[in-house]
Backbone as a ProteinNet text record, in pm:
[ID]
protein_1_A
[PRIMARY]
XXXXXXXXXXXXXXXXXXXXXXXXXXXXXXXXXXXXXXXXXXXXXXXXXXXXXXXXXXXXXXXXXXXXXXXXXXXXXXXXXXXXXXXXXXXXXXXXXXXXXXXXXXXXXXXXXXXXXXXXXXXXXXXXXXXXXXXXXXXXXXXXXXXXXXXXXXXXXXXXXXXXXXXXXXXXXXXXXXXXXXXX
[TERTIARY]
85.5	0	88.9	66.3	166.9	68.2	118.1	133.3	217.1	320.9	435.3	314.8	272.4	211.9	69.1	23.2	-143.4	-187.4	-113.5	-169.1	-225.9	-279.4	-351.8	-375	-446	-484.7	-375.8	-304	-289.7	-350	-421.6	-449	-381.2	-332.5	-215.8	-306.2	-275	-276.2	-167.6	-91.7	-13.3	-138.6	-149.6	-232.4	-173.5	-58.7	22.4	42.3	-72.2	-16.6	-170.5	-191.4	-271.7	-282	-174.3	-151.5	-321.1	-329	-468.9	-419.5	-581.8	-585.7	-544.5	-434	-364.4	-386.3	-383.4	-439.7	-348.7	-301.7	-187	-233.5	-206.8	-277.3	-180.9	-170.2	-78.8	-151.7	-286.9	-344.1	-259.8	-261.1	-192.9	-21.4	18.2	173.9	206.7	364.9	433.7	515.2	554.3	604.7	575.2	630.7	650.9	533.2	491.9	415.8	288.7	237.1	27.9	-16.3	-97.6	-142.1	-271.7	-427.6	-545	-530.2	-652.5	-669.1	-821.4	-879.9	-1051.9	-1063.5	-1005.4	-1086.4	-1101.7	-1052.8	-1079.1	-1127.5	-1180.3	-1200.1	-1089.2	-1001.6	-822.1	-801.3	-776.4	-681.8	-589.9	-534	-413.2	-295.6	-242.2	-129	42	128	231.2	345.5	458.4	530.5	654.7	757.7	846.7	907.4	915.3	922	793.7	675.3	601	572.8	499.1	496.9	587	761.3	789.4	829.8	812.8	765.3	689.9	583.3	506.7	603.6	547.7	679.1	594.6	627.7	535.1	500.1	518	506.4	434.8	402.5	359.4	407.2	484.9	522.9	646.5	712.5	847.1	777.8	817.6	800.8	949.5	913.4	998.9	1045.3	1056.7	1059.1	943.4	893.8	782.6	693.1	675.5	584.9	453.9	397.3	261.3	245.8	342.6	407.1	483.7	569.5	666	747.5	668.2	749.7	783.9	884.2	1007.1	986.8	911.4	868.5	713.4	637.5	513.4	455.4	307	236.2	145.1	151.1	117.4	18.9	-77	-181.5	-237.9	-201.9	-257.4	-370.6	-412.8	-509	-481.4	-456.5	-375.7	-510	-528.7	-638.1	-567.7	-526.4	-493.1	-590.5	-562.8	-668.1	-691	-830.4	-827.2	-1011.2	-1005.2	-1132.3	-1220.9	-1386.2	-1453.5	-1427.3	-1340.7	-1275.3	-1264.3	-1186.9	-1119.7	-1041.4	-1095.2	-1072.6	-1077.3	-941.5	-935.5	-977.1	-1014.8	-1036.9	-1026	-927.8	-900.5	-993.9	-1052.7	-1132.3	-1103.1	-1132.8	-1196.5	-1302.3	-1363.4	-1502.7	-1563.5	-1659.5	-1690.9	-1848.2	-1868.2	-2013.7	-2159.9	-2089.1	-2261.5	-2357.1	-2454.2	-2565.5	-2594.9	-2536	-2554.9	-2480.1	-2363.5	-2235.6	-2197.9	-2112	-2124.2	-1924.1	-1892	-1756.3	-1722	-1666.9	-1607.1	-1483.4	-1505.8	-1383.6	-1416	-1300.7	-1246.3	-1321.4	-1404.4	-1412.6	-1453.1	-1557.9	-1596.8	-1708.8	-1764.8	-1903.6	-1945.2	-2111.7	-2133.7	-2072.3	-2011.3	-1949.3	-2075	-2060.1	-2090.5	-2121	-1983.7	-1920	-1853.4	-1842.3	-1801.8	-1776.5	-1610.7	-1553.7	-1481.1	-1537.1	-1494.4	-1473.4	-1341.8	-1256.3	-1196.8	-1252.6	-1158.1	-1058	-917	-803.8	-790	-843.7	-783.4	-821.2	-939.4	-994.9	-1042.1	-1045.1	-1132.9	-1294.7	-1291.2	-1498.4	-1441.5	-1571.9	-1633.5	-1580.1	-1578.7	-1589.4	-1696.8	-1747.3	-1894.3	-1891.7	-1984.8	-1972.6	-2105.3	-2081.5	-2226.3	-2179.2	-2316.8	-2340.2	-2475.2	-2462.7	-2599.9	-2683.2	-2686.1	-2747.5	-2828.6	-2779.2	-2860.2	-2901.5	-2928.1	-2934.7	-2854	-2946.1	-2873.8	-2953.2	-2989.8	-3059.4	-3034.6	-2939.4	-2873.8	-2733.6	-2603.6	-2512.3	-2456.5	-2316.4	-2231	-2172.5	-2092.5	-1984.9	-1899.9	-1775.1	-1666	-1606.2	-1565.7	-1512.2	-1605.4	-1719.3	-1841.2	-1956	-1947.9	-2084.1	-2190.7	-2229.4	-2396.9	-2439.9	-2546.9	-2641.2	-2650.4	-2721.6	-2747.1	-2759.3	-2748.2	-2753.5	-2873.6	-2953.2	-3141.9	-3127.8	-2978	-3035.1	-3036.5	-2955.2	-2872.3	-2917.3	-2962.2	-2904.6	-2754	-2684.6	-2537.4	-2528.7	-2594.4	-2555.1	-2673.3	-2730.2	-2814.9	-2971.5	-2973.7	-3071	-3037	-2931.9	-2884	-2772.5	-2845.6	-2744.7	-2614	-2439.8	-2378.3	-2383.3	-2337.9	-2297.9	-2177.8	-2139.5	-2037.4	-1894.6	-1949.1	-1862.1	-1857.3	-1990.9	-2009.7	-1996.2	-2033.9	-2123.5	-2118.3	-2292.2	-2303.9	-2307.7	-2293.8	-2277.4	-2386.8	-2454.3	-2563.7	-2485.4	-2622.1	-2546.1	-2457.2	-2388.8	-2199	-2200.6	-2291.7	-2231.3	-2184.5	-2144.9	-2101.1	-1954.3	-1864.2	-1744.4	-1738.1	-1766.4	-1798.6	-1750.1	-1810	-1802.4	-1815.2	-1751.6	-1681.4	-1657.2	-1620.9	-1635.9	-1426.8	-1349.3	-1191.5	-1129.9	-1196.6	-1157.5	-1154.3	-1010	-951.5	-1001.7	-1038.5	-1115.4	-1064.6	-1085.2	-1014.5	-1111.8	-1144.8	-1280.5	-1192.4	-1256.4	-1216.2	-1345.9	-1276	-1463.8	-1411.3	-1521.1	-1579.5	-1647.5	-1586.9	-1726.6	-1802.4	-1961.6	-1999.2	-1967.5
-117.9	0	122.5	191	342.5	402.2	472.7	545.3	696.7	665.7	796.3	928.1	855.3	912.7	936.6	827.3	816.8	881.3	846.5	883.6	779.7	737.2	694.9	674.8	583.1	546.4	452.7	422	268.9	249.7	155.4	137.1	-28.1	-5.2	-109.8	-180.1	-277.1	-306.2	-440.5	-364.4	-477.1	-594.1	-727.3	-834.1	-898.9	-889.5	-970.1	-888.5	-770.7	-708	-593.5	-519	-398.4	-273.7	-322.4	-123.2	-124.3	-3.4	42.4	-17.4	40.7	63	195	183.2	344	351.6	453.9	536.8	668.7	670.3	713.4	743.2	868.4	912.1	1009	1000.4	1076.9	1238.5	1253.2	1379.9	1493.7	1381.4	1469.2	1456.4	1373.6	1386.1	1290	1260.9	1206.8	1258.9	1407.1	1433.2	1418	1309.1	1254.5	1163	1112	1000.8	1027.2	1100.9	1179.4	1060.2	1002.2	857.6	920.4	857.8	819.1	704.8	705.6	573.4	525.2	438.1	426.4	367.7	304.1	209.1	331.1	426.7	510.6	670.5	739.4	907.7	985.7	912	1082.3	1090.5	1241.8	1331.6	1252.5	1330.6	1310	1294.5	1217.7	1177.5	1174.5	1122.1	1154.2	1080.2	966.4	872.6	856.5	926.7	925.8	824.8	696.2	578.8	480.1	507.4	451.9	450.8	492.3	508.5	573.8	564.7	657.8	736.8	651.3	629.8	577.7	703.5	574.5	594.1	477.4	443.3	409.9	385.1	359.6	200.2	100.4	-22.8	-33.9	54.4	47.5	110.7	118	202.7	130.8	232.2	187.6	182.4	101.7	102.5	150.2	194.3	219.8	91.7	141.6	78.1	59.6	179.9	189.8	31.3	-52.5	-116.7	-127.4	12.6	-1.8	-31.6	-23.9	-49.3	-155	-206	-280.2	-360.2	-407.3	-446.7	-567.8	-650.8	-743.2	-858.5	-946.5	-1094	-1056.6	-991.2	-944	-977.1	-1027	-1001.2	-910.2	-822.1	-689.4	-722.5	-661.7	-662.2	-515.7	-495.4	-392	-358.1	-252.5	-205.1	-130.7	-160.7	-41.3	32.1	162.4	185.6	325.1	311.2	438.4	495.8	617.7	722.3	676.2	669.5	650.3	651.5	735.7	748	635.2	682.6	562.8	411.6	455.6	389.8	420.1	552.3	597.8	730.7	875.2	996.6	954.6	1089.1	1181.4	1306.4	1372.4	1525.5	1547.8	1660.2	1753.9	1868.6	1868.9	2036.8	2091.7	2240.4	2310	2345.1	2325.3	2333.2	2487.1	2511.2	2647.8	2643.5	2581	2595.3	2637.6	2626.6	2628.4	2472.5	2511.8	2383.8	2366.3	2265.3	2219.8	2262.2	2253.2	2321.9	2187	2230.3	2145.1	2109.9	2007.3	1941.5	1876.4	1936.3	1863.9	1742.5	1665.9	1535.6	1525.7	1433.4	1377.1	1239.2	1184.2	1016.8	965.5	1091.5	1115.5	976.4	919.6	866.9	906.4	864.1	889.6	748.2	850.8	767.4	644.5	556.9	407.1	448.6	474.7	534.9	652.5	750.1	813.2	810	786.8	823.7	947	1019.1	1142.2	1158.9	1240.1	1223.6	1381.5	1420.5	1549.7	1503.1	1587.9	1527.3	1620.9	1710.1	1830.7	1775.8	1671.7	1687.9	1537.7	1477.5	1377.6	1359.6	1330.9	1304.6	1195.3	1143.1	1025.2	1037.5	928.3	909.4	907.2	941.7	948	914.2	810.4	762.7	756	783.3	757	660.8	582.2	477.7	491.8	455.5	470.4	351.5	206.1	137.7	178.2	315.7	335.7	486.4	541.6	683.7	794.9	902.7	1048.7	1091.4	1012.6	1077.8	989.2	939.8	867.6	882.6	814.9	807.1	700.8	640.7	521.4	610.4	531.8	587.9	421.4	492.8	394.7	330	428.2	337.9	337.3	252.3	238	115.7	58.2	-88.4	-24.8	119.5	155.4	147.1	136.8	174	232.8	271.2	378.4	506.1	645.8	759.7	829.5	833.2	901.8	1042.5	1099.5	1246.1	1351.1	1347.3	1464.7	1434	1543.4	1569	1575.2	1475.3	1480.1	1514.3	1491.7	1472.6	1574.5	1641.8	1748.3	1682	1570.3	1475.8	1501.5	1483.3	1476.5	1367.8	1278.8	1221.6	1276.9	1230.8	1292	1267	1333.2	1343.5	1276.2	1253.6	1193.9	1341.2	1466.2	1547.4	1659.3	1603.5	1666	1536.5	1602.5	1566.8	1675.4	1694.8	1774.2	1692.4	1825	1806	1902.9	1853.8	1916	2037.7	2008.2	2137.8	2105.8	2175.4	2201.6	2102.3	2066.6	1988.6	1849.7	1830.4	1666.1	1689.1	1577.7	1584	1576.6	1750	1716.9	1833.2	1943.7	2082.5	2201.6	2176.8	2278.7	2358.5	2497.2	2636	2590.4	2596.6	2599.4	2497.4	2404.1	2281.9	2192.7	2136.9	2016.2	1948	1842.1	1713.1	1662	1466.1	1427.4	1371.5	1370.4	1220.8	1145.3	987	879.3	892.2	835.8	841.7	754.2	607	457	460.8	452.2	430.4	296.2	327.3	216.2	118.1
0	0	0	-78.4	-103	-17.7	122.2	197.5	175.8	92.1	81	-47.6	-120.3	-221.4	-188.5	-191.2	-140.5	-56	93.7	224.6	247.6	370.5	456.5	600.5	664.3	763.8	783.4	935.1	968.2	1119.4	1122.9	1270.8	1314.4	1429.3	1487.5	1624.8	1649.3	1829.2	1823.8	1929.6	1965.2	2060.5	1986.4	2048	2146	2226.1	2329.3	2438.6	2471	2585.3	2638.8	2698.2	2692.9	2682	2558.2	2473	2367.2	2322.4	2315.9	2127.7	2100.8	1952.8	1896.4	1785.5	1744.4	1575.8	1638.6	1489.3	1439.6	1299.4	1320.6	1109.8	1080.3	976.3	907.8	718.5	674.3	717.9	708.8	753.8	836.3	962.8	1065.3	1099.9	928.8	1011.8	1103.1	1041.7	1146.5	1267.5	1264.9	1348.4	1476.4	1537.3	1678.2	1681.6	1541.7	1539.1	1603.4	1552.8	1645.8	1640.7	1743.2	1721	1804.7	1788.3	1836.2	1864	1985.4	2047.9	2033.7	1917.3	1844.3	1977.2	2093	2181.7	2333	2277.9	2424.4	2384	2467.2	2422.7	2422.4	2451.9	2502.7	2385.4	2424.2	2319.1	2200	2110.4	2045.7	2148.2	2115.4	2219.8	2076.3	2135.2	2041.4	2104.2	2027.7	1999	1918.3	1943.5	1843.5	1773.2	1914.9	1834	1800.6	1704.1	1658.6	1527	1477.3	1297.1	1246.8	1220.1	1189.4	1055.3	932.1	791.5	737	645.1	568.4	428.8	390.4	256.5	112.3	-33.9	-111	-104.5	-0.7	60.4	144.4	265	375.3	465.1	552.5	651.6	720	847.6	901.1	1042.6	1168.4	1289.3	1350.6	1486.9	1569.7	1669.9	1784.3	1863.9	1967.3	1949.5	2084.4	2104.4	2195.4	2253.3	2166.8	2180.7	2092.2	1964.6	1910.7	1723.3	1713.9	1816.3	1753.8	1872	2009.7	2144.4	2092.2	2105.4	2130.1	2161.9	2087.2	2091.5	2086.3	2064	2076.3	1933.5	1931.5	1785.7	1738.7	1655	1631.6	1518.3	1489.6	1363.3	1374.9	1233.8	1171.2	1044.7	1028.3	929	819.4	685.8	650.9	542.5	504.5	442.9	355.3	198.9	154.4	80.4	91.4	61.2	-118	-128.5	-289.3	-275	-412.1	-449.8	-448.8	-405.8	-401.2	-275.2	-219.8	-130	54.1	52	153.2	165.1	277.7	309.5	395.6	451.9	539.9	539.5	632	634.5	795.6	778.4	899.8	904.7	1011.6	1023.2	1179.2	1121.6	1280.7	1302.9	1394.4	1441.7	1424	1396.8	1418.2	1526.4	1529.4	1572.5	1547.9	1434.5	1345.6	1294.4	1317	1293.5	1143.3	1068.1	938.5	850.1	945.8	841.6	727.1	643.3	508.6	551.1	546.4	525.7	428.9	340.3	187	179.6	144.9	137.3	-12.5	-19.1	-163.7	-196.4	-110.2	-138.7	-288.2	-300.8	-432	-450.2	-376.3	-345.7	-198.5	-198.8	-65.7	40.8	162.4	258.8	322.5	333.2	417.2	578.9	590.6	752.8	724.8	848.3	880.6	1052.4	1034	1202	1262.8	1324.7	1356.9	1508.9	1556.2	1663	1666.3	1827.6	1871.2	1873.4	1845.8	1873.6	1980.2	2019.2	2143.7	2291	2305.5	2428.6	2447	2562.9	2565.8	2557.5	2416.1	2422.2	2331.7	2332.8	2256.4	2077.7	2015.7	1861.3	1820	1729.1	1689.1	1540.5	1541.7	1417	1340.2	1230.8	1122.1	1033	1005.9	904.5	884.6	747.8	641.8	668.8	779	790	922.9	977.5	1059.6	1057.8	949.4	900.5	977.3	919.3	979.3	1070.1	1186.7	1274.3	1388.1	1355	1493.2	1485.9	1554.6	1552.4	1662.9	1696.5	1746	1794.7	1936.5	1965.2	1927	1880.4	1839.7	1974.3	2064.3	2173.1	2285.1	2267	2336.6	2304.2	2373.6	2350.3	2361	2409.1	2418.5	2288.1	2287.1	2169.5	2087.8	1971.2	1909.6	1960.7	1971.2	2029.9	1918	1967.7	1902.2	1989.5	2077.8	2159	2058.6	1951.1	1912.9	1737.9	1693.3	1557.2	1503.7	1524.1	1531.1	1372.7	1282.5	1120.2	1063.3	1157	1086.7	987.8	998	969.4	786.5	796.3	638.4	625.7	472	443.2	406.5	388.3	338.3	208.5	91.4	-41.9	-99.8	-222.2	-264.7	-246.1	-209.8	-194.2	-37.4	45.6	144	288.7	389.9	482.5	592.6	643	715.7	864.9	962.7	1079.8	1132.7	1246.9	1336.7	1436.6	1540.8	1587.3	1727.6	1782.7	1819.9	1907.4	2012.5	2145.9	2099.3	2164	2148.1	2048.6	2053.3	1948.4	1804.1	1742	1561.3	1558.7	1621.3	1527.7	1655.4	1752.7	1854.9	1783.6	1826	1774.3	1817.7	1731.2	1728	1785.4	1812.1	1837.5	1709.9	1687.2	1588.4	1594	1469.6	1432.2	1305.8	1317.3	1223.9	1174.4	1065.1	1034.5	887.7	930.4	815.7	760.8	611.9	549.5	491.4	502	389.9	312.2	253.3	87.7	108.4	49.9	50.5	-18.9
[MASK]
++++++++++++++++++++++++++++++++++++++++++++++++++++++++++++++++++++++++++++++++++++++++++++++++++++++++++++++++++++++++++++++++++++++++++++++++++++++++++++++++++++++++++++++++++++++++

């Protein structure tokens, strides 16, 4: 998977220990390796020895434990950005209700996973098998969430998707956000 050119997603868990699930994206750069954690709400956190090249192959590991500990078995996800397939998009929040967010996927997204990187809240996720008037949390067994217009009761577009209004982790008024987008 060309990573150096493409971009993408890799998500890792070392399976021989209780380091988290990491998430680690050409979006935001490698410097000092920015990694998310899909199985918990914290912040962007940061790793110098973890992802520390992506390459037109796949990527380089460090040393860190969570990427690469020392008799350990590691499985990863690798997902490059490509039309009809798989986006990234970085935003800042402004706080308006039914604001419009443009990506590249260039069909309408399947899923959409979206993550403060500034603060600990929840992942919030949309999928089209359960419309735009609900939403998931990713690192959470509850239920469906029916409180919130999280998606503005709009599907997204092959060039949009909207977001409801501010509370919850989407569209904070200057608060950073990363969202993956799946094609169906």
């Amino acid at each position: 998977i060309d990573l150096a050119d493409k971009g993408g997603l890799v998500w890792t868990k070392n399976r021989d220990d209780t380091y988290d699930h990491n998430f680690v994206d050409s979006a935001r750069g490698l410097t000092n390796s920015p990694y998310i954690r899909s199985n918990t709400n914290g912040s962007q956190g940061t790793d110098g020895n973890g992802i520390t090249v992506f390459n037109n192959n796949g990527y380089t590991v460090g040393s860190s434990g969570s990427w690469n500990a020392n008799g350990n078995s590691h499985v990863s996800w690798t997902f490059a950005k490509q039309e009809k397939f798989f986006d990234i998009v970085t935003y800042t929040g402004d706080g308006t209700t039914g604001r419009s967010v443009a990506h590249n996927l260039g069909s309408a997204p399947g899923m959409i996973l979206i993550k403060n990187l500034s603060a600990g809240e929840n992942w919030v996720v949309y999928h089209r098998g359960i419309g735009n008037t609900k939403a998931l949390v990713l690192n959470s067994t509850a239920a469906e969430d029916t409180s919130s217009g999280y998606w503005n009761n709009t599907d997204p577009t092959a060039t949009h998707f909207t977001l409801g209004n501010n509370t919850g982790p989407r569209n904070e008024n200057g608060i950073s956000y990363v969202a993956y987008l799946f094609a169906h």
